[in-house]
Tab-separated table of N, CA and C in Angstrom:
chain	number	residue	atom	x	y	z
A	163	UNK	N	59.419	39.691	-69.618
A	163	UNK	CA	58.719	40.480	-70.600
A	163	UNK	C	59.608	41.655	-70.998
A	164	UNK	N	59.669	41.939	-72.268
A	164	UNK	CA	60.419	43.093	-72.778
A	164	UNK	C	59.418	44.080	-73.354
A	165	UNK	N	59.553	45.326	-72.919
A	165	UNK	CA	58.658	46.381	-73.396
A	165	UNK	C	59.502	47.594	-73.751
A	166	UNK	N	59.513	47.995	-75.026
A	166	UNK	CA	60.246	49.219	-75.385
A	166	UNK	C	59.472	50.438	-74.897
A	167	UNK	N	60.179	51.334	-74.234
A	167	UNK	CA	59.567	52.557	-73.721
A	167	UNK	C	60.525	53.727	-73.932
A	168	UNK	N	59.996	54.928	-73.835
A	168	UNK	CA	60.824	56.132	-73.824
A	168	UNK	C	60.998	56.543	-72.366
A	169	UNK	N	62.238	56.777	-71.987
A	169	UNK	CA	62.548	57.237	-70.640
A	169	UNK	C	62.679	58.753	-70.664
A	170	UNK	N	62.128	59.404	-69.649
A	170	UNK	CA	62.151	60.861	-69.594
A	170	UNK	C	62.656	61.323	-68.239
A	171	UNK	N	63.593	62.273	-68.248
A	171	UNK	CA	64.083	62.868	-67.016
A	171	UNK	C	63.177	64.046	-66.673
A	172	UNK	N	62.510	63.943	-65.532
A	172	UNK	CA	61.618	65.001	-65.065
A	172	UNK	C	61.983	65.301	-63.611
A	173	UNK	N	62.549	66.461	-63.409
A	173	UNK	CA	62.944	66.890	-62.064
A	173	UNK	C	63.816	65.852	-61.361
A	174	UNK	N	64.766	65.289	-62.097
A	174	UNK	CA	65.698	64.327	-61.523
A	174	UNK	C	65.153	62.922	-61.376
A	175	UNK	N	63.938	62.690	-61.838
A	175	UNK	CA	63.351	61.348	-61.788
A	175	UNK	C	63.261	60.790	-63.203
A	176	UNK	N	63.430	59.493	-63.330
A	176	UNK	CA	63.254	58.828	-64.615
A	176	UNK	C	61.814	58.339	-64.684
A	177	UNK	N	61.062	58.849	-65.665
A	177	UNK	CA	59.645	58.514	-65.797
A	177	UNK	C	59.338	57.886	-67.146
A	178	UNK	N	58.314	57.043	-67.134
A	178	UNK	CA	57.719	56.466	-68.335
A	178	UNK	C	56.260	56.898	-68.326
A	179	UNK	N	55.763	57.403	-69.456
A	179	UNK	CA	54.368	57.796	-69.601
A	179	UNK	C	53.682	56.717	-70.426
A	180	UNK	N	52.582	56.159	-69.922
A	180	UNK	CA	51.889	55.116	-70.680
A	180	UNK	C	50.438	54.998	-70.248
A	181	UNK	N	49.635	54.476	-71.159
A	181	UNK	CA	48.255	54.124	-70.838
A	181	UNK	C	48.033	52.627	-71.067
A	182	UNK	N	49.083	51.931	-71.431
A	182	UNK	CA	48.981	50.512	-71.778
A	182	UNK	C	48.662	49.666	-70.537
A	183	UNK	N	47.935	48.574	-70.705
A	183	UNK	CA	47.556	47.736	-69.564
A	183	UNK	C	48.741	47.156	-68.778
A	184	UNK	N	49.904	46.963	-69.420
A	184	UNK	CA	51.049	46.385	-68.707
A	184	UNK	C	51.530	47.272	-67.565
A	185	UNK	N	51.086	48.532	-67.548
A	185	UNK	CA	51.519	49.439	-66.479
A	185	UNK	C	51.120	48.904	-65.106
A	186	UNK	N	50.040	48.153	-65.052
A	186	UNK	CA	49.550	47.625	-63.772
A	186	UNK	C	50.530	46.651	-63.129
A	187	UNK	N	51.450	46.111	-63.924
A	187	UNK	CA	52.476	45.221	-63.365
A	187	UNK	C	53.375	45.952	-62.377
A	188	UNK	N	53.354	47.280	-62.409
A	188	UNK	CA	54.244	48.074	-61.565
A	188	UNK	C	53.535	48.688	-60.367
A	189	UNK	N	52.265	48.346	-60.162
A	189	UNK	CA	51.563	48.783	-58.948
A	189	UNK	C	52.251	48.115	-57.763
A	190	UNK	N	52.674	48.892	-56.804
A	190	UNK	CA	53.396	48.334	-55.664
A	190	UNK	C	54.877	48.144	-55.921
A	191	UNK	N	55.298	48.335	-57.167
A	191	UNK	CA	56.712	48.237	-57.527
A	191	UNK	C	57.080	46.863	-58.063
A	192	UNK	N	58.083	46.840	-58.905
A	192	UNK	CA	58.594	45.594	-59.483
A	192	UNK	C	60.049	45.814	-59.895
A	193	UNK	N	60.828	44.757	-59.801
A	193	UNK	CA	62.216	44.825	-60.229
A	193	UNK	C	62.269	44.929	-61.748
A	194	UNK	N	63.212	45.725	-62.250
A	194	UNK	CA	63.365	45.904	-63.694
A	194	UNK	C	64.834	45.894	-64.071
A	195	UNK	N	65.068	45.541	-65.313
A	195	UNK	CA	66.375	45.697	-65.939
A	195	UNK	C	66.143	46.590	-67.151
A	196	UNK	N	66.871	47.703	-67.200
A	196	UNK	CA	66.694	48.685	-68.259
A	196	UNK	C	67.968	48.746	-69.088
A	197	UNK	N	67.820	48.583	-70.395
A	197	UNK	CA	68.940	48.782	-71.310
A	197	UNK	C	68.679	50.089	-72.041
A	198	UNK	N	69.581	51.043	-71.841
A	198	UNK	CA	69.423	52.361	-72.442
A	198	UNK	C	70.758	52.799	-73.011
A	199	UNK	N	70.757	53.004	-74.336
A	199	UNK	CA	71.982	53.394	-75.043
A	199	UNK	C	73.134	52.435	-74.754
A	200	UNK	N	72.813	51.146	-74.732
A	200	UNK	CA	73.822	50.106	-74.549
A	200	UNK	C	74.211	49.830	-73.107
A	201	UNK	N	73.717	50.634	-72.179
A	201	UNK	CA	74.048	50.458	-70.761
A	201	UNK	C	72.917	49.699	-70.070
A	202	UNK	N	73.279	48.651	-69.343
A	202	UNK	CA	72.301	47.852	-68.623
A	202	UNK	C	72.305	48.278	-67.158
A	203	UNK	N	71.103	48.615	-66.661
A	203	UNK	CA	70.968	49.036	-65.260
A	203	UNK	C	69.798	48.286	-64.634
A	204	UNK	N	69.950	47.997	-63.357
A	204	UNK	CA	68.885	47.323	-62.624
A	204	UNK	C	68.289	48.301	-61.616
A	205	UNK	N	67.038	48.034	-61.293
A	205	UNK	CA	66.377	48.896	-60.331
A	205	UNK	C	64.963	48.431	-60.064
A	206	UNK	N	64.152	49.379	-59.663
A	206	UNK	CA	62.765	49.111	-59.316
A	206	UNK	C	61.898	50.168	-60.016
A	207	UNK	N	60.777	49.716	-60.561
A	207	UNK	CA	59.831	50.624	-61.208
A	207	UNK	C	58.534	50.608	-60.412
A	208	UNK	N	57.922	51.781	-60.297
A	208	UNK	CA	56.711	51.924	-59.490
A	208	UNK	C	55.675	52.745	-60.245
A	209	UNK	N	54.461	52.197	-60.355
A	209	UNK	CA	53.347	52.928	-60.925
A	209	UNK	C	52.931	53.987	-59.906
A	210	UNK	N	53.003	55.254	-60.311
A	210	UNK	CA	52.686	56.350	-59.400
A	210	UNK	C	51.194	56.647	-59.389
A	211	UNK	N	50.711	57.077	-58.252
A	211	UNK	CA	49.320	57.510	-58.140
A	211	UNK	C	49.298	59.024	-58.284
A	212	UNK	N	49.467	59.479	-59.503
A	212	UNK	CA	49.554	60.906	-59.789
A	212	UNK	C	48.164	61.467	-60.092
A	213	UNK	N	47.924	62.670	-59.609
A	213	UNK	CA	46.685	63.364	-59.960
A	213	UNK	C	46.794	63.844	-61.404
A	214	UNK	N	45.678	64.177	-62.037
A	214	UNK	CA	45.769	64.732	-63.389
A	214	UNK	C	46.673	65.966	-63.450
A	215	UNK	N	46.602	66.829	-62.448
A	215	UNK	CA	47.457	68.028	-62.436
A	215	UNK	C	48.932	67.643	-62.356
A	216	UNK	N	49.269	66.655	-61.539
A	216	UNK	CA	50.665	66.203	-61.430
A	216	UNK	C	51.138	65.586	-62.742
A	217	UNK	N	50.266	64.797	-63.380
A	217	UNK	CA	50.627	64.191	-64.669
A	217	UNK	C	50.808	65.277	-65.725
A	218	UNK	N	49.931	66.276	-65.744
A	218	UNK	CA	50.057	67.376	-66.691
A	218	UNK	C	51.361	68.133	-66.506
A	219	UNK	N	51.733	68.375	-65.251
A	219	UNK	CA	52.997	69.067	-64.966
A	219	UNK	C	54.184	68.225	-65.415
A	220	UNK	N	54.105	66.900	-65.224
A	220	UNK	CA	55.193	66.014	-65.654
A	220	UNK	C	55.311	65.995	-67.169
A	221	UNK	N	54.172	65.949	-67.876
A	221	UNK	CA	54.172	66.024	-69.341
A	221	UNK	C	54.854	67.315	-69.805
A	222	UNK	N	54.434	68.430	-69.210
A	222	UNK	CA	54.985	69.726	-69.609
A	222	UNK	C	56.484	69.769	-69.353
A	223	UNK	N	56.922	69.245	-68.200
A	223	UNK	CA	58.352	69.227	-67.876
A	223	UNK	C	59.121	68.366	-68.869
A	224	UNK	N	58.564	67.211	-69.240
A	224	UNK	CA	59.235	66.343	-70.216
A	224	UNK	C	59.378	67.062	-71.557
A	225	UNK	N	58.327	67.745	-71.987
A	225	UNK	CA	58.393	68.506	-73.237
A	225	UNK	C	59.424	69.628	-73.133
A	226	UNK	N	59.433	70.314	-71.998
A	226	UNK	CA	60.394	71.405	-71.798
A	226	UNK	C	61.831	70.897	-71.763
A	227	UNK	N	62.013	69.620	-71.372
A	227	UNK	CA	63.349	69.013	-71.312
A	227	UNK	C	63.773	68.394	-72.634
A	228	UNK	N	62.969	68.582	-73.691
A	228	UNK	CA	63.386	68.108	-75.006
A	228	UNK	C	62.642	66.917	-75.560
A	229	UNK	N	61.718	66.331	-74.806
A	229	UNK	CA	60.935	65.218	-75.341
A	229	UNK	C	60.045	65.739	-76.466
A	230	UNK	N	59.850	64.917	-77.461
A	230	UNK	CA	58.931	65.284	-78.533
A	230	UNK	C	57.532	64.782	-78.181
A	231	UNK	N	56.497	65.416	-78.713
A	231	UNK	CA	55.148	64.888	-78.479
A	231	UNK	C	55.040	63.418	-78.888
A	232	UNK	N	55.665	63.052	-80.003
A	232	UNK	CA	55.632	61.658	-80.464
A	232	UNK	C	56.169	60.707	-79.400
A	233	UNK	N	57.274	61.068	-78.750
A	233	UNK	CA	57.869	60.217	-77.710
A	233	UNK	C	56.935	60.049	-76.514
A	234	UNK	N	56.041	60.994	-76.337
A	234	UNK	CA	55.082	60.934	-75.234
A	234	UNK	C	53.741	60.349	-75.664
A	235	UNK	N	53.660	59.917	-76.921
A	235	UNK	CA	52.420	59.348	-77.426
A	235	UNK	C	51.349	60.376	-77.716
A	236	UNK	N	51.769	61.601	-78.018
A	236	UNK	CA	50.839	62.699	-78.269
A	236	UNK	C	50.868	63.111	-79.729
A	237	UNK	N	49.731	63.563	-80.210
A	237	UNK	CA	49.668	64.160	-81.537
A	237	UNK	C	49.325	65.632	-81.331
A	238	UNK	N	50.306	66.484	-81.589
A	238	UNK	CA	50.176	67.920	-81.354
A	238	UNK	C	50.498	68.639	-82.655
A	239	UNK	N	49.659	69.593	-83.053
A	239	UNK	CA	49.979	70.346	-84.275
A	239	UNK	C	51.350	71.009	-84.156
A	240	UNK	N	52.073	71.001	-85.266
A	240	UNK	CA	53.412	71.597	-85.297
A	240	UNK	C	53.371	73.039	-84.799
A	241	UNK	N	54.278	73.348	-83.875
A	241	UNK	CA	54.384	74.699	-83.350
A	241	UNK	C	53.466	75.000	-82.171
A	242	UNK	N	52.515	74.092	-81.890
A	242	UNK	CA	51.594	74.335	-80.775
A	242	UNK	C	52.229	73.850	-79.475
A	243	UNK	N	52.129	74.633	-78.431
A	243	UNK	CA	52.665	74.282	-77.113
A	243	UNK	C	51.508	74.043	-76.153
A	244	UNK	N	51.168	72.772	-75.876
A	244	UNK	CA	50.049	72.508	-74.971
A	244	UNK	C	50.370	72.972	-73.547
A	245	UNK	N	49.350	73.423	-72.859
A	245	UNK	CA	49.503	73.889	-71.485
A	245	UNK	C	49.445	72.702	-70.520
A	246	UNK	N	49.874	72.950	-69.295
A	246	UNK	CA	49.758	71.915	-68.260
A	246	UNK	C	48.310	71.487	-68.101
A	247	UNK	N	47.388	72.456	-68.131
A	247	UNK	CA	45.969	72.140	-67.965
A	247	UNK	C	45.471	71.232	-69.092
A	248	UNK	N	45.883	71.516	-70.315
A	248	UNK	CA	45.496	70.653	-71.441
A	248	UNK	C	46.092	69.267	-71.281
A	249	UNK	N	47.351	69.214	-70.892
A	249	UNK	CA	48.032	67.925	-70.726
A	249	UNK	C	47.445	67.128	-69.572
A	250	UNK	N	46.875	67.810	-68.578
A	250	UNK	CA	46.263	67.127	-67.435
A	250	UNK	C	45.012	66.357	-67.830
A	251	UNK	N	44.430	66.669	-68.984
A	251	UNK	CA	43.210	65.977	-69.425
A	251	UNK	C	43.504	64.654	-70.120
A	252	UNK	N	44.772	64.377	-70.347
A	252	UNK	CA	45.161	63.157	-71.055
A	252	UNK	C	45.286	62.014	-70.055
A	253	UNK	N	44.649	60.911	-70.365
A	253	UNK	CA	44.690	59.757	-69.463
A	253	UNK	C	45.987	58.983	-69.668
A	254	UNK	N	47.006	59.303	-68.899
A	254	UNK	CA	48.286	58.598	-68.950
A	254	UNK	C	48.729	58.341	-67.524
A	255	UNK	N	49.335	57.217	-67.321
A	255	UNK	CA	49.921	56.899	-66.021
A	255	UNK	C	51.414	57.182	-66.069
A	256	UNK	N	51.980	57.375	-64.905
A	256	UNK	CA	53.415	57.615	-64.767
A	256	UNK	C	54.032	56.433	-64.029
A	257	UNK	N	55.153	55.963	-64.560
A	257	UNK	CA	55.936	54.937	-63.889
A	257	UNK	C	57.297	55.547	-63.612
A	258	UNK	N	57.716	55.495	-62.335
A	258	UNK	CA	59.027	56.017	-61.953
A	258	UNK	C	60.011	54.853	-61.852
A	259	UNK	N	61.191	55.047	-62.444
A	259	UNK	CA	62.245	54.035	-62.394
A	259	UNK	C	63.336	54.552	-61.455
A	260	UNK	N	63.636	53.770	-60.417
A	260	UNK	CA	64.715	54.078	-59.482
A	260	UNK	C	65.807	53.026	-59.671
A	261	UNK	N	66.987	53.478	-60.038
A	261	UNK	CA	68.083	52.561	-60.308
A	261	UNK	C	68.834	52.217	-59.031
A	262	UNK	N	69.402	51.032	-58.993
A	262	UNK	CA	70.173	50.584	-57.833
A	262	UNK	C	71.497	51.318	-57.690
A	263	UNK	N	72.083	51.741	-58.825
A	263	UNK	CA	73.405	52.394	-58.762
A	263	UNK	C	73.309	53.891	-58.627
């Protein structure tokens, strides 16, 4: 299966934010091959059991690291900076990608 996603660096971890049903394929972990900017890497992806507060903090960190709201699947008025608490109310799961190399 091929699924296009946005990868986000959050505190040294590679994360994917999603609410899509395919995320359940990564419960318990699954092997993945990721092609990013022409580079192919193999590793393991794991659906994290993050609390809403942890997910909100990860969203905020991704935004602070340069991710756009669009890349995170968010619609935010131009110039508005959502708080961690606001972001914690969004139902999104986190998938962490750990590369073999």
